[in-house]
Short mmCIF file of C-alpha atoms and ligand atoms in Angstrom, two decimals:
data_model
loop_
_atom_site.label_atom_id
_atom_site.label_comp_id
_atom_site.label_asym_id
_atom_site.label_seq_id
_atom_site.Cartn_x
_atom_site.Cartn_y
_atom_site.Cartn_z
CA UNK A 1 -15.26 149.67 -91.20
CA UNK A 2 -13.22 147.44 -89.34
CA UNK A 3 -12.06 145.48 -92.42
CA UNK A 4 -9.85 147.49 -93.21
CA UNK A 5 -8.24 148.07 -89.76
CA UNK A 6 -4.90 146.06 -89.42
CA UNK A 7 -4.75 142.99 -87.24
CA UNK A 8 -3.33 143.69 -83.54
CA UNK A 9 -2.06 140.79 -81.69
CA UNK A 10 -4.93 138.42 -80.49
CA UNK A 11 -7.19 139.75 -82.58
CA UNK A 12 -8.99 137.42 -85.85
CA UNK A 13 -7.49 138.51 -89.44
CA UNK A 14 -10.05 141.23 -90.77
CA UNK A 15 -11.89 138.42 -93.26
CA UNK A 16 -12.80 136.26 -90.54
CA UNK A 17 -13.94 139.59 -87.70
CA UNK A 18 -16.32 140.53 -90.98
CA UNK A 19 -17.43 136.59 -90.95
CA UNK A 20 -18.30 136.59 -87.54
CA UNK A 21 -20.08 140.04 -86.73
CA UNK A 22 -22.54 139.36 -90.33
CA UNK A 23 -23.97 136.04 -88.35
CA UNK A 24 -24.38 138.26 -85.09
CA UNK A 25 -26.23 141.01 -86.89
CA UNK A 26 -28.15 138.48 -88.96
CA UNK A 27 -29.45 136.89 -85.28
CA UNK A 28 -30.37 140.42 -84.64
CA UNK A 29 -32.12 140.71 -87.88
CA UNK A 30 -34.11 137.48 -87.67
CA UNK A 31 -35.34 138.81 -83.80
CA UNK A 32 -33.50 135.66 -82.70
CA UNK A 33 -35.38 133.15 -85.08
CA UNK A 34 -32.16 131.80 -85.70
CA UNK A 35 -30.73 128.60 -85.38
CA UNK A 36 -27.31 127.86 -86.73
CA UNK A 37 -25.56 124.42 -85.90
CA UNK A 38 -21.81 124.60 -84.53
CA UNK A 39 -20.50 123.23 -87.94
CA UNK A 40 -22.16 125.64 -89.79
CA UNK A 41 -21.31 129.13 -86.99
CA UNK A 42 -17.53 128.11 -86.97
CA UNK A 43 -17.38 128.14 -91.01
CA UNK A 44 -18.92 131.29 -91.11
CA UNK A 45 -16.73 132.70 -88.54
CA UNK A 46 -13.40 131.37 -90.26
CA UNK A 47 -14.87 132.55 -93.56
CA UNK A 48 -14.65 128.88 -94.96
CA UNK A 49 -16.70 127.69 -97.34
CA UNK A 50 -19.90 127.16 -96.75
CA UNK A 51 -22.67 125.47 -99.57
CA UNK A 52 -26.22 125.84 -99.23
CA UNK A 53 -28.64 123.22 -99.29
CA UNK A 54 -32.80 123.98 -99.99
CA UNK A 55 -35.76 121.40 -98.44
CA UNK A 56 -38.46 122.06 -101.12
CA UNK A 57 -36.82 119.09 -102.48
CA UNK A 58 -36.56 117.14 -99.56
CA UNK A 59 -40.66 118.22 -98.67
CA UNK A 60 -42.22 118.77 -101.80
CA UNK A 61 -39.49 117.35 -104.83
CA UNK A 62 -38.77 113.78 -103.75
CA UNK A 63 -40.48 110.92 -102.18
CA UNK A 64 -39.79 108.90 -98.78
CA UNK A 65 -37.08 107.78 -98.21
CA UNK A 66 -35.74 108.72 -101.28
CA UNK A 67 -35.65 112.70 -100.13
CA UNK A 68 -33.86 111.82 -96.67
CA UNK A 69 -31.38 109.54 -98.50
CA UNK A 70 -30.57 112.30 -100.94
CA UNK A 71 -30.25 115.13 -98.39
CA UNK A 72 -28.11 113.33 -96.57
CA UNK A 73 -25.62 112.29 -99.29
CA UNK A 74 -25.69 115.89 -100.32
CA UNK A 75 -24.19 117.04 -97.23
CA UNK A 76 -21.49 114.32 -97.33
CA UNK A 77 -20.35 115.55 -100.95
CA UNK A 78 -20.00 118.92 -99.48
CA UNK A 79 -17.91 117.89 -96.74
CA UNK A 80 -15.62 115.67 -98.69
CA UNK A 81 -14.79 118.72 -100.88
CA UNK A 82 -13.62 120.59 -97.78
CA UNK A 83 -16.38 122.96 -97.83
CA UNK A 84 -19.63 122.76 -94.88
CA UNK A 85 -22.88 121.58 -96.07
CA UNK A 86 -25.76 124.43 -94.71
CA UNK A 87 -28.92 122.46 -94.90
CA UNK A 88 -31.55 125.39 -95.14
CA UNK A 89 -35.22 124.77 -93.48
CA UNK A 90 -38.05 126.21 -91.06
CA UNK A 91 -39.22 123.92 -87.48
CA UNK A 92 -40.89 125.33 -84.70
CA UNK A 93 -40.88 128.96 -85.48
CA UNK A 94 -37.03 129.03 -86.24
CA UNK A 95 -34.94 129.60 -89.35
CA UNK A 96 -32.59 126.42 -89.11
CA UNK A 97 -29.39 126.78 -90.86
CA UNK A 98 -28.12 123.12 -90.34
CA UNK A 99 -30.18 120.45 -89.65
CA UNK A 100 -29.26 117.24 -88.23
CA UNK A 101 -30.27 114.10 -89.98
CA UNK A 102 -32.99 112.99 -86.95
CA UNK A 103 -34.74 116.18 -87.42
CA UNK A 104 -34.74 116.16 -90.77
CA UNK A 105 -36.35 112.82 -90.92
CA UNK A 106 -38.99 113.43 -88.35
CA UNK A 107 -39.98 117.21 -89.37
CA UNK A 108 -39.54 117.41 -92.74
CA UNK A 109 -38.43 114.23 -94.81
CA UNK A 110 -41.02 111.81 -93.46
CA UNK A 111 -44.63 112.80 -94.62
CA UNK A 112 -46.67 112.84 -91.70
CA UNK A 113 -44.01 114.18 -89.24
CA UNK A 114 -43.27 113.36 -85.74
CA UNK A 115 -46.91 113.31 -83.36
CA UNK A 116 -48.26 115.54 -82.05
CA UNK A 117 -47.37 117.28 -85.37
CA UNK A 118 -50.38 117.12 -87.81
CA UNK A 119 -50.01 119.96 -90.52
CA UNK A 120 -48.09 118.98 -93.37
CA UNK A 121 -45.17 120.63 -93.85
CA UNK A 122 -45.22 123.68 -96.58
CA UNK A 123 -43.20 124.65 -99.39
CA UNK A 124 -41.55 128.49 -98.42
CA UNK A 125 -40.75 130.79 -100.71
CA UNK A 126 -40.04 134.60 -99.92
CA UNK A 127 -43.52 135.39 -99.30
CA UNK A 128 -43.83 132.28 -96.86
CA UNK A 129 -41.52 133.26 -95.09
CA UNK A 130 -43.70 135.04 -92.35
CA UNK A 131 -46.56 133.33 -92.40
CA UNK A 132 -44.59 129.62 -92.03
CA UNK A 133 -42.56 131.20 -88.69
CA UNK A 134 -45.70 132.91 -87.18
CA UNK A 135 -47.52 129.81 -87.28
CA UNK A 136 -44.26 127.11 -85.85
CA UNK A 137 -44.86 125.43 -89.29
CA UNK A 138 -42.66 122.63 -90.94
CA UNK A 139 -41.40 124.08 -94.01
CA UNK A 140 -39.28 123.19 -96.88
CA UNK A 141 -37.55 126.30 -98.52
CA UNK A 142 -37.58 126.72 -102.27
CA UNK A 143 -34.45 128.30 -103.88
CA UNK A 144 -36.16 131.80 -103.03
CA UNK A 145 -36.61 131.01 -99.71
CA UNK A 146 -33.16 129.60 -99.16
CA UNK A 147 -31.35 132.00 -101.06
CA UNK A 148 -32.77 135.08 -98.61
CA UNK A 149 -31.90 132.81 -95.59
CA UNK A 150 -28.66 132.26 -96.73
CA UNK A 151 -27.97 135.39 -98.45
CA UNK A 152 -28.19 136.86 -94.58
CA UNK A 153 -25.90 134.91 -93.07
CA UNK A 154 -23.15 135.74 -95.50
CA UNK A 155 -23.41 132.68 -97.10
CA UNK A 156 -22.47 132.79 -100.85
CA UNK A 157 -22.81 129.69 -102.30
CA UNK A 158 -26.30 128.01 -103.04
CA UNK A 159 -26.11 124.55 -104.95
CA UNK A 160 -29.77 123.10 -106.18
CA UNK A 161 -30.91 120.32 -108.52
CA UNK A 162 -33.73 122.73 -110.48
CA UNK A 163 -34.18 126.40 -110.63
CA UNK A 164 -38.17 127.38 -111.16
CA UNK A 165 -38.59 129.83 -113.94
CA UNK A 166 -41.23 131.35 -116.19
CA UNK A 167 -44.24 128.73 -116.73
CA UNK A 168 -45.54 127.71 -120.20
CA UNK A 169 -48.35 129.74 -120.62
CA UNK A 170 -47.36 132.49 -118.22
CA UNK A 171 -48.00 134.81 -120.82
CA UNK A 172 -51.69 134.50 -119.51
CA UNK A 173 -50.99 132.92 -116.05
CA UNK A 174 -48.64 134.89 -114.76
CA UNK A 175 -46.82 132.11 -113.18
CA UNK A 176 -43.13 133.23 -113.00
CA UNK A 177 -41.20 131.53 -110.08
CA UNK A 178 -40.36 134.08 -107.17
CA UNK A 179 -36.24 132.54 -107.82
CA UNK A 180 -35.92 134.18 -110.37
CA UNK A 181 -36.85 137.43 -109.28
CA UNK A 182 -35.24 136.39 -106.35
CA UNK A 183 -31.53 135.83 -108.15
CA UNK A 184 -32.09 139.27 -109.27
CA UNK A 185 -32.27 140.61 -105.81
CA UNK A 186 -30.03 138.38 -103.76
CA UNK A 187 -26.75 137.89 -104.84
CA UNK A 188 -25.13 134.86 -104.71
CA UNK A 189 -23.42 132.12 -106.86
CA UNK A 190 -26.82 129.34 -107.66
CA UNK A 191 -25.69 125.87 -108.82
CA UNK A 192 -28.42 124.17 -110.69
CA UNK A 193 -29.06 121.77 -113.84
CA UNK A 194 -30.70 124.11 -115.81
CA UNK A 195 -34.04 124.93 -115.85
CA UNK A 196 -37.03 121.53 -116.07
CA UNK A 197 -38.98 121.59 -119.89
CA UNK A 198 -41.91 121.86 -117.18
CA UNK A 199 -40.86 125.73 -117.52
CA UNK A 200 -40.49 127.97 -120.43
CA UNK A 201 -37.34 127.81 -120.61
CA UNK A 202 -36.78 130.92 -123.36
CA UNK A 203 -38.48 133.15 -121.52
CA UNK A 204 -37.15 132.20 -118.24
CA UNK A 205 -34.02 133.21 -119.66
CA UNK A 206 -35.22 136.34 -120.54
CA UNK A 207 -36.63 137.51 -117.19
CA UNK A 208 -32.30 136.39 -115.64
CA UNK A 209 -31.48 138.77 -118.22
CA UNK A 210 -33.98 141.53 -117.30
CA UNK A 211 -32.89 141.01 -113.75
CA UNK A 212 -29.60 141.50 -114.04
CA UNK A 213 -28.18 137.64 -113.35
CA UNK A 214 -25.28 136.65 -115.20
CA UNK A 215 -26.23 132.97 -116.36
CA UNK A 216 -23.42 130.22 -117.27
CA UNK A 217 -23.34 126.97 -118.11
CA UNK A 218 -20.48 124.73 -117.15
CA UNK A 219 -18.87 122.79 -119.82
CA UNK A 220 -17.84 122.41 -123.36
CA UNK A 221 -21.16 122.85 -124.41
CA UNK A 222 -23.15 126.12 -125.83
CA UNK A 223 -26.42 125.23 -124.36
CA UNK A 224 -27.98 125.99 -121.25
CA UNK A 225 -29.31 122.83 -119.96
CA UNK A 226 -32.37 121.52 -119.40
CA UNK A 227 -32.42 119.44 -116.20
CA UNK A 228 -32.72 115.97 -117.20
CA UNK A 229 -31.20 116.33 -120.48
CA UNK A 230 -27.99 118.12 -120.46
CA UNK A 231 -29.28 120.58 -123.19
CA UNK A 232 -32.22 122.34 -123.99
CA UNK A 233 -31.58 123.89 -127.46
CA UNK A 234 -31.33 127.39 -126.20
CA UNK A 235 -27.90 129.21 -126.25
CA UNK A 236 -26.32 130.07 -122.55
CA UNK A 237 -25.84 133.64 -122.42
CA UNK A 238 -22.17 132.46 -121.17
CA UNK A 239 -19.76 129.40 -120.74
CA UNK A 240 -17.00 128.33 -118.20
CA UNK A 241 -14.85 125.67 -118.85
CA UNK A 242 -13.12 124.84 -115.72
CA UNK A 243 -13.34 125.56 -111.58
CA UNK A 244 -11.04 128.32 -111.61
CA UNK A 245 -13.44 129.84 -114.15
CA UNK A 246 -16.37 129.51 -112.67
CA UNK A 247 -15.11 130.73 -109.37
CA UNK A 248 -13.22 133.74 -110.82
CA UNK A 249 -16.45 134.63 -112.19
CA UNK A 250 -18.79 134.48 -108.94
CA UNK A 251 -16.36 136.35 -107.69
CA UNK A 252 -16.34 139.06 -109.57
CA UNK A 253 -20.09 139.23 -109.56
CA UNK A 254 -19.80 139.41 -105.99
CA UNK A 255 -17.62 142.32 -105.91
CA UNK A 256 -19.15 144.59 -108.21
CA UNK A 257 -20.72 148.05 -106.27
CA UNK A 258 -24.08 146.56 -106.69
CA UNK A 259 -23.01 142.76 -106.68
CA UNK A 260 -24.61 140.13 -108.88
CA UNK A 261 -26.03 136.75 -108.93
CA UNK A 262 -24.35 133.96 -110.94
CA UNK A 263 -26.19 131.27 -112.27
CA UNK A 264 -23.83 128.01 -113.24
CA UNK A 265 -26.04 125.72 -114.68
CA UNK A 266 -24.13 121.97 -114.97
CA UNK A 267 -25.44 119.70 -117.45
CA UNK A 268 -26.33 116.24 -116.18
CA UNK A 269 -23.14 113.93 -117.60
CA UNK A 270 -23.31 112.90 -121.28
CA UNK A 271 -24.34 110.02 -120.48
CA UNK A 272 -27.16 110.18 -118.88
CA UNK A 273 -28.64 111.94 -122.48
CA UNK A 274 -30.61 108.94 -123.99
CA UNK A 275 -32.38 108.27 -120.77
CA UNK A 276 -33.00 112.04 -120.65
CA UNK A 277 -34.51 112.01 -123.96
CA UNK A 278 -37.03 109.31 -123.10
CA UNK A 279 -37.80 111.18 -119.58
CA UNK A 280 -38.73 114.57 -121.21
CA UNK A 281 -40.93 112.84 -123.60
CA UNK A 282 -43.09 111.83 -120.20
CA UNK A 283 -42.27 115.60 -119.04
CA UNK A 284 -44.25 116.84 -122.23
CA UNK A 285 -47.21 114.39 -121.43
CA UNK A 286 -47.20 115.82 -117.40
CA UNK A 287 -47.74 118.98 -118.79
CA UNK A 288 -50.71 118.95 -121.00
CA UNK A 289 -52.15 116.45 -118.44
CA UNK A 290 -51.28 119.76 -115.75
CA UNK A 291 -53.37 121.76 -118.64
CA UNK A 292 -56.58 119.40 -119.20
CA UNK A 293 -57.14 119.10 -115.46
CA UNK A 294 -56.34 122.97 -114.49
CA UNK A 295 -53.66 122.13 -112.49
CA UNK A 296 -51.54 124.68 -114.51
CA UNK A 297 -54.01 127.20 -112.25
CA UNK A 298 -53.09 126.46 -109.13
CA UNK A 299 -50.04 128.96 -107.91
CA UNK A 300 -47.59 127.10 -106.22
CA UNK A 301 -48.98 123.58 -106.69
CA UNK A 302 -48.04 123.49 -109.97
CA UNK A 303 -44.50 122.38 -109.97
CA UNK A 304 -44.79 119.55 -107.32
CA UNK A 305 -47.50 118.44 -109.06
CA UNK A 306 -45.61 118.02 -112.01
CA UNK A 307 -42.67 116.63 -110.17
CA UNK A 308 -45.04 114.06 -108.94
CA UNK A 309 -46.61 113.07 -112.05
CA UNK A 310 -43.29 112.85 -114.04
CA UNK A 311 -42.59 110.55 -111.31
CA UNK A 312 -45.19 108.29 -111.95
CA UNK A 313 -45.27 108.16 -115.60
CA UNK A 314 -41.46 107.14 -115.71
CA UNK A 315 -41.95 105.15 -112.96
CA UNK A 316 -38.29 105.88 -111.31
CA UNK A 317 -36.07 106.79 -114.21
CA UNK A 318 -36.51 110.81 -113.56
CA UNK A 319 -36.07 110.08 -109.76
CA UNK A 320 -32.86 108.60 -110.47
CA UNK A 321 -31.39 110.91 -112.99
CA UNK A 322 -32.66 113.80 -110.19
CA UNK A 323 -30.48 111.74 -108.32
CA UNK A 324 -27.59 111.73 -110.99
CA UNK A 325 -27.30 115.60 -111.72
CA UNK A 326 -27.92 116.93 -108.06
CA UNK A 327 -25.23 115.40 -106.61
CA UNK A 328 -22.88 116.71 -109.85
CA UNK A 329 -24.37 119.72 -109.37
CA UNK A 330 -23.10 119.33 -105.42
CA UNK A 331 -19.96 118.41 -106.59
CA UNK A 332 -18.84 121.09 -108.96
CA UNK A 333 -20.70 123.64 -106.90
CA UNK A 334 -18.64 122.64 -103.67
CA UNK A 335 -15.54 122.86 -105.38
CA UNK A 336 -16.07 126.24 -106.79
CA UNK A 337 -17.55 127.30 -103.52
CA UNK A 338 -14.10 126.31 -102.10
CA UNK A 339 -12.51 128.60 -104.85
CA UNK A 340 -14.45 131.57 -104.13
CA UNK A 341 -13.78 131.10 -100.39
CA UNK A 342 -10.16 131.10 -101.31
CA UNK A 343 -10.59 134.71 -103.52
CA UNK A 344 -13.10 136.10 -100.90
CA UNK A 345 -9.88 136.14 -97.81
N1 LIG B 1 -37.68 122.33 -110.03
C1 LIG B 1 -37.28 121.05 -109.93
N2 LIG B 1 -37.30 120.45 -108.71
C2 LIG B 1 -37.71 121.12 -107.59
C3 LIG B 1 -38.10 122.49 -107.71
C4 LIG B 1 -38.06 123.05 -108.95
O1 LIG B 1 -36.92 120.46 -110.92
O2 LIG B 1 -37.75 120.54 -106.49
C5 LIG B 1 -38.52 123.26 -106.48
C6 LIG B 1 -37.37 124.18 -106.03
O3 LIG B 1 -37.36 124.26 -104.62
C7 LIG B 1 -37.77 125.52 -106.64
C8 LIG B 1 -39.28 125.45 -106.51
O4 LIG B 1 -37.22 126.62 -105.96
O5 LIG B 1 -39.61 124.11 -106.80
C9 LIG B 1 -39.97 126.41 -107.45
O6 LIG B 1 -41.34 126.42 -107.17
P1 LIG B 1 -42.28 127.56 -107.80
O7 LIG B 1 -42.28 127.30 -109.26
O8 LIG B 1 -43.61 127.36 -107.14
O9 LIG B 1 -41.63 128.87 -107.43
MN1 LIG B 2 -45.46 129.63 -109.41
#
């Protein structure tokens, strides 16, 4: 391989040559469904950091203008870290690895799109993938569905507010979130919050295990945490303390012969626990609602439904702390993505 040949004169150092020819077979790969902004193709090529960004959130997770507002910020946390923000969505038939804000707002952000464009946009996880480009639709990746766009690219670095995850009552339903079979398959380092109390979150724990994904929290604390509260009462398999930790970690993970996911799941800030507390109460109430009117039944509408309905019944206060941990979660994840950019050279 020619990583390993030494550098002649002229010639890109060996990390950035493997940089550049991943994003040319991944073009290949994708039959030239790919569209990858200039910010985003020069990181790759100089094997900078580069964080990924999912739209399920921006589609499906957040309301106008709330979800342009956020995705925005995002990308402006990345950057002032030093690391490129890789906002991850489908348009016209096209993977779009960067998306500038205008787009954003007219194709996916705002909910009736830009005319002529009358299908809502859809929420794409792995198995959407096909059907969302073969039909030019608007979609909003889920952390599956980023993770496999990124994953090709040779991006390494994934930061999210929520992870989806085995569903109360799953036992019967079956509903267990294609990410986490996903962080199984794809390796990667996923930033997150933990898993929502929507979710089961024992068991989801137990299907990371099965699959092989080495889940941390970040912290002082023990416990994984659970979204809008920054614990959930259920032990984290593991614990990092600082940056250097965290990174050292992914990296390994990513190194091993068959290399592994990390999960680093950041509590939202202490502070932010009393309003949590109130929040998940609401949560509870959202799901047996979900129960009584079958919505628990209904495959992938389940979680924005839930989303929405927390929404309402706290009447801004989960929006807000969504708010809160994603863009810590954006923080800490850009700076360890900056770390294992550093370890990968
Ligand atoms: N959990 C949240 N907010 C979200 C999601 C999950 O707290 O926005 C989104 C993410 O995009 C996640 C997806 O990947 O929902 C999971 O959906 P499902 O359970 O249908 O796989
Ligand atoms: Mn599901």
């Amino acid at each position: 391989r020619s990583v390993t040949r030494p550098t002649r004169p002229g010639q890109a150092p060996a990390a950035i040559r493997r940089h550049a020819s991943t994003l040319a077979e991944a073009r290949k790969r994708w039959n030239n469904r790919l569209v990858v902004t200039e910010e985003v193709e020069a990181a790759l090529e100089e094997g900078r950091a580069v964080v990924a960004l999912e739209t399920a959130i921006v589609t499906h997770g957040m309301p106008y203008p709330h979800n342009l507002d956020t995705a925005t910020k995002l990308e402006g946390i990345v950057r002032s870290h030093g690391a490129v923000p890789a906002t991850i969505a489908l348009l016209d038939g096209k993977i779009r690895i960067g998306m500038p804000t205008q787009e954003l707002d007219h194709a996916l952000a705002h909910p009736e799109g830009i005319p002529p464009r009358q299908q809502p946009s859809v929420k794409v996880s792995r198995r959407d993938l096909a059907p969302a480009l073969a039909f030019n639709r608007a979609g909003g990746t889920t952390v599956a569905g980023t993770m496999v766009i990124a994953h090709s690219v040779g991006i390494d670095s994934f930061v999210t507010g929520g992870i989806g995850g085995v569903h109360r009552g799953a036992e019967s339903s079956m509903d267990i979130s294609a990410d986490l079979l996903e962080l199984g398959r794809t390796p990667m380092m996923v930033v997150c919050a933990g898993a929502k109390s929507i979710l089961d979150i024992p068991r989801s724990l137990e299907v990371l295990e099965t699959q092989g994904v080495c889940v941390t929290t970040f912290g002082d604390k023990d416990d994984f945490p659970a979204f809008y509260s920054p614990s959930s009462g259920v032990a984290s398999p593991w614990r990092v303390g600082s940056i250097e930790d965290a990174a050292r970690l992914v990296h390994v993970g990513l190194t091993l012969p068959t290399p592994q996911s990390t999960l680093l799941a950041v509590p939202i800030p202490a502070q932010y626990g009393e309003a949590g507390a109130a929040v998940q109460v609401l949560v509870e109430q959202a799901v047996r609602e979900s129960i009584e009117l079958g919505i628990d039944k209904k495959g992938k509408e389940v979680t924005p439904w839930l989303l929405k309905r927390v929404g309402e019944l706290t009447k801004g206060t989960a929006l807000e702390l969504n708010k809160v941990l994603i863009e810590n979660n954006v923080h800490v994840g850009s700076k360890v993505a900056v770390e294992v950019a550093r370890l990968r050279l």
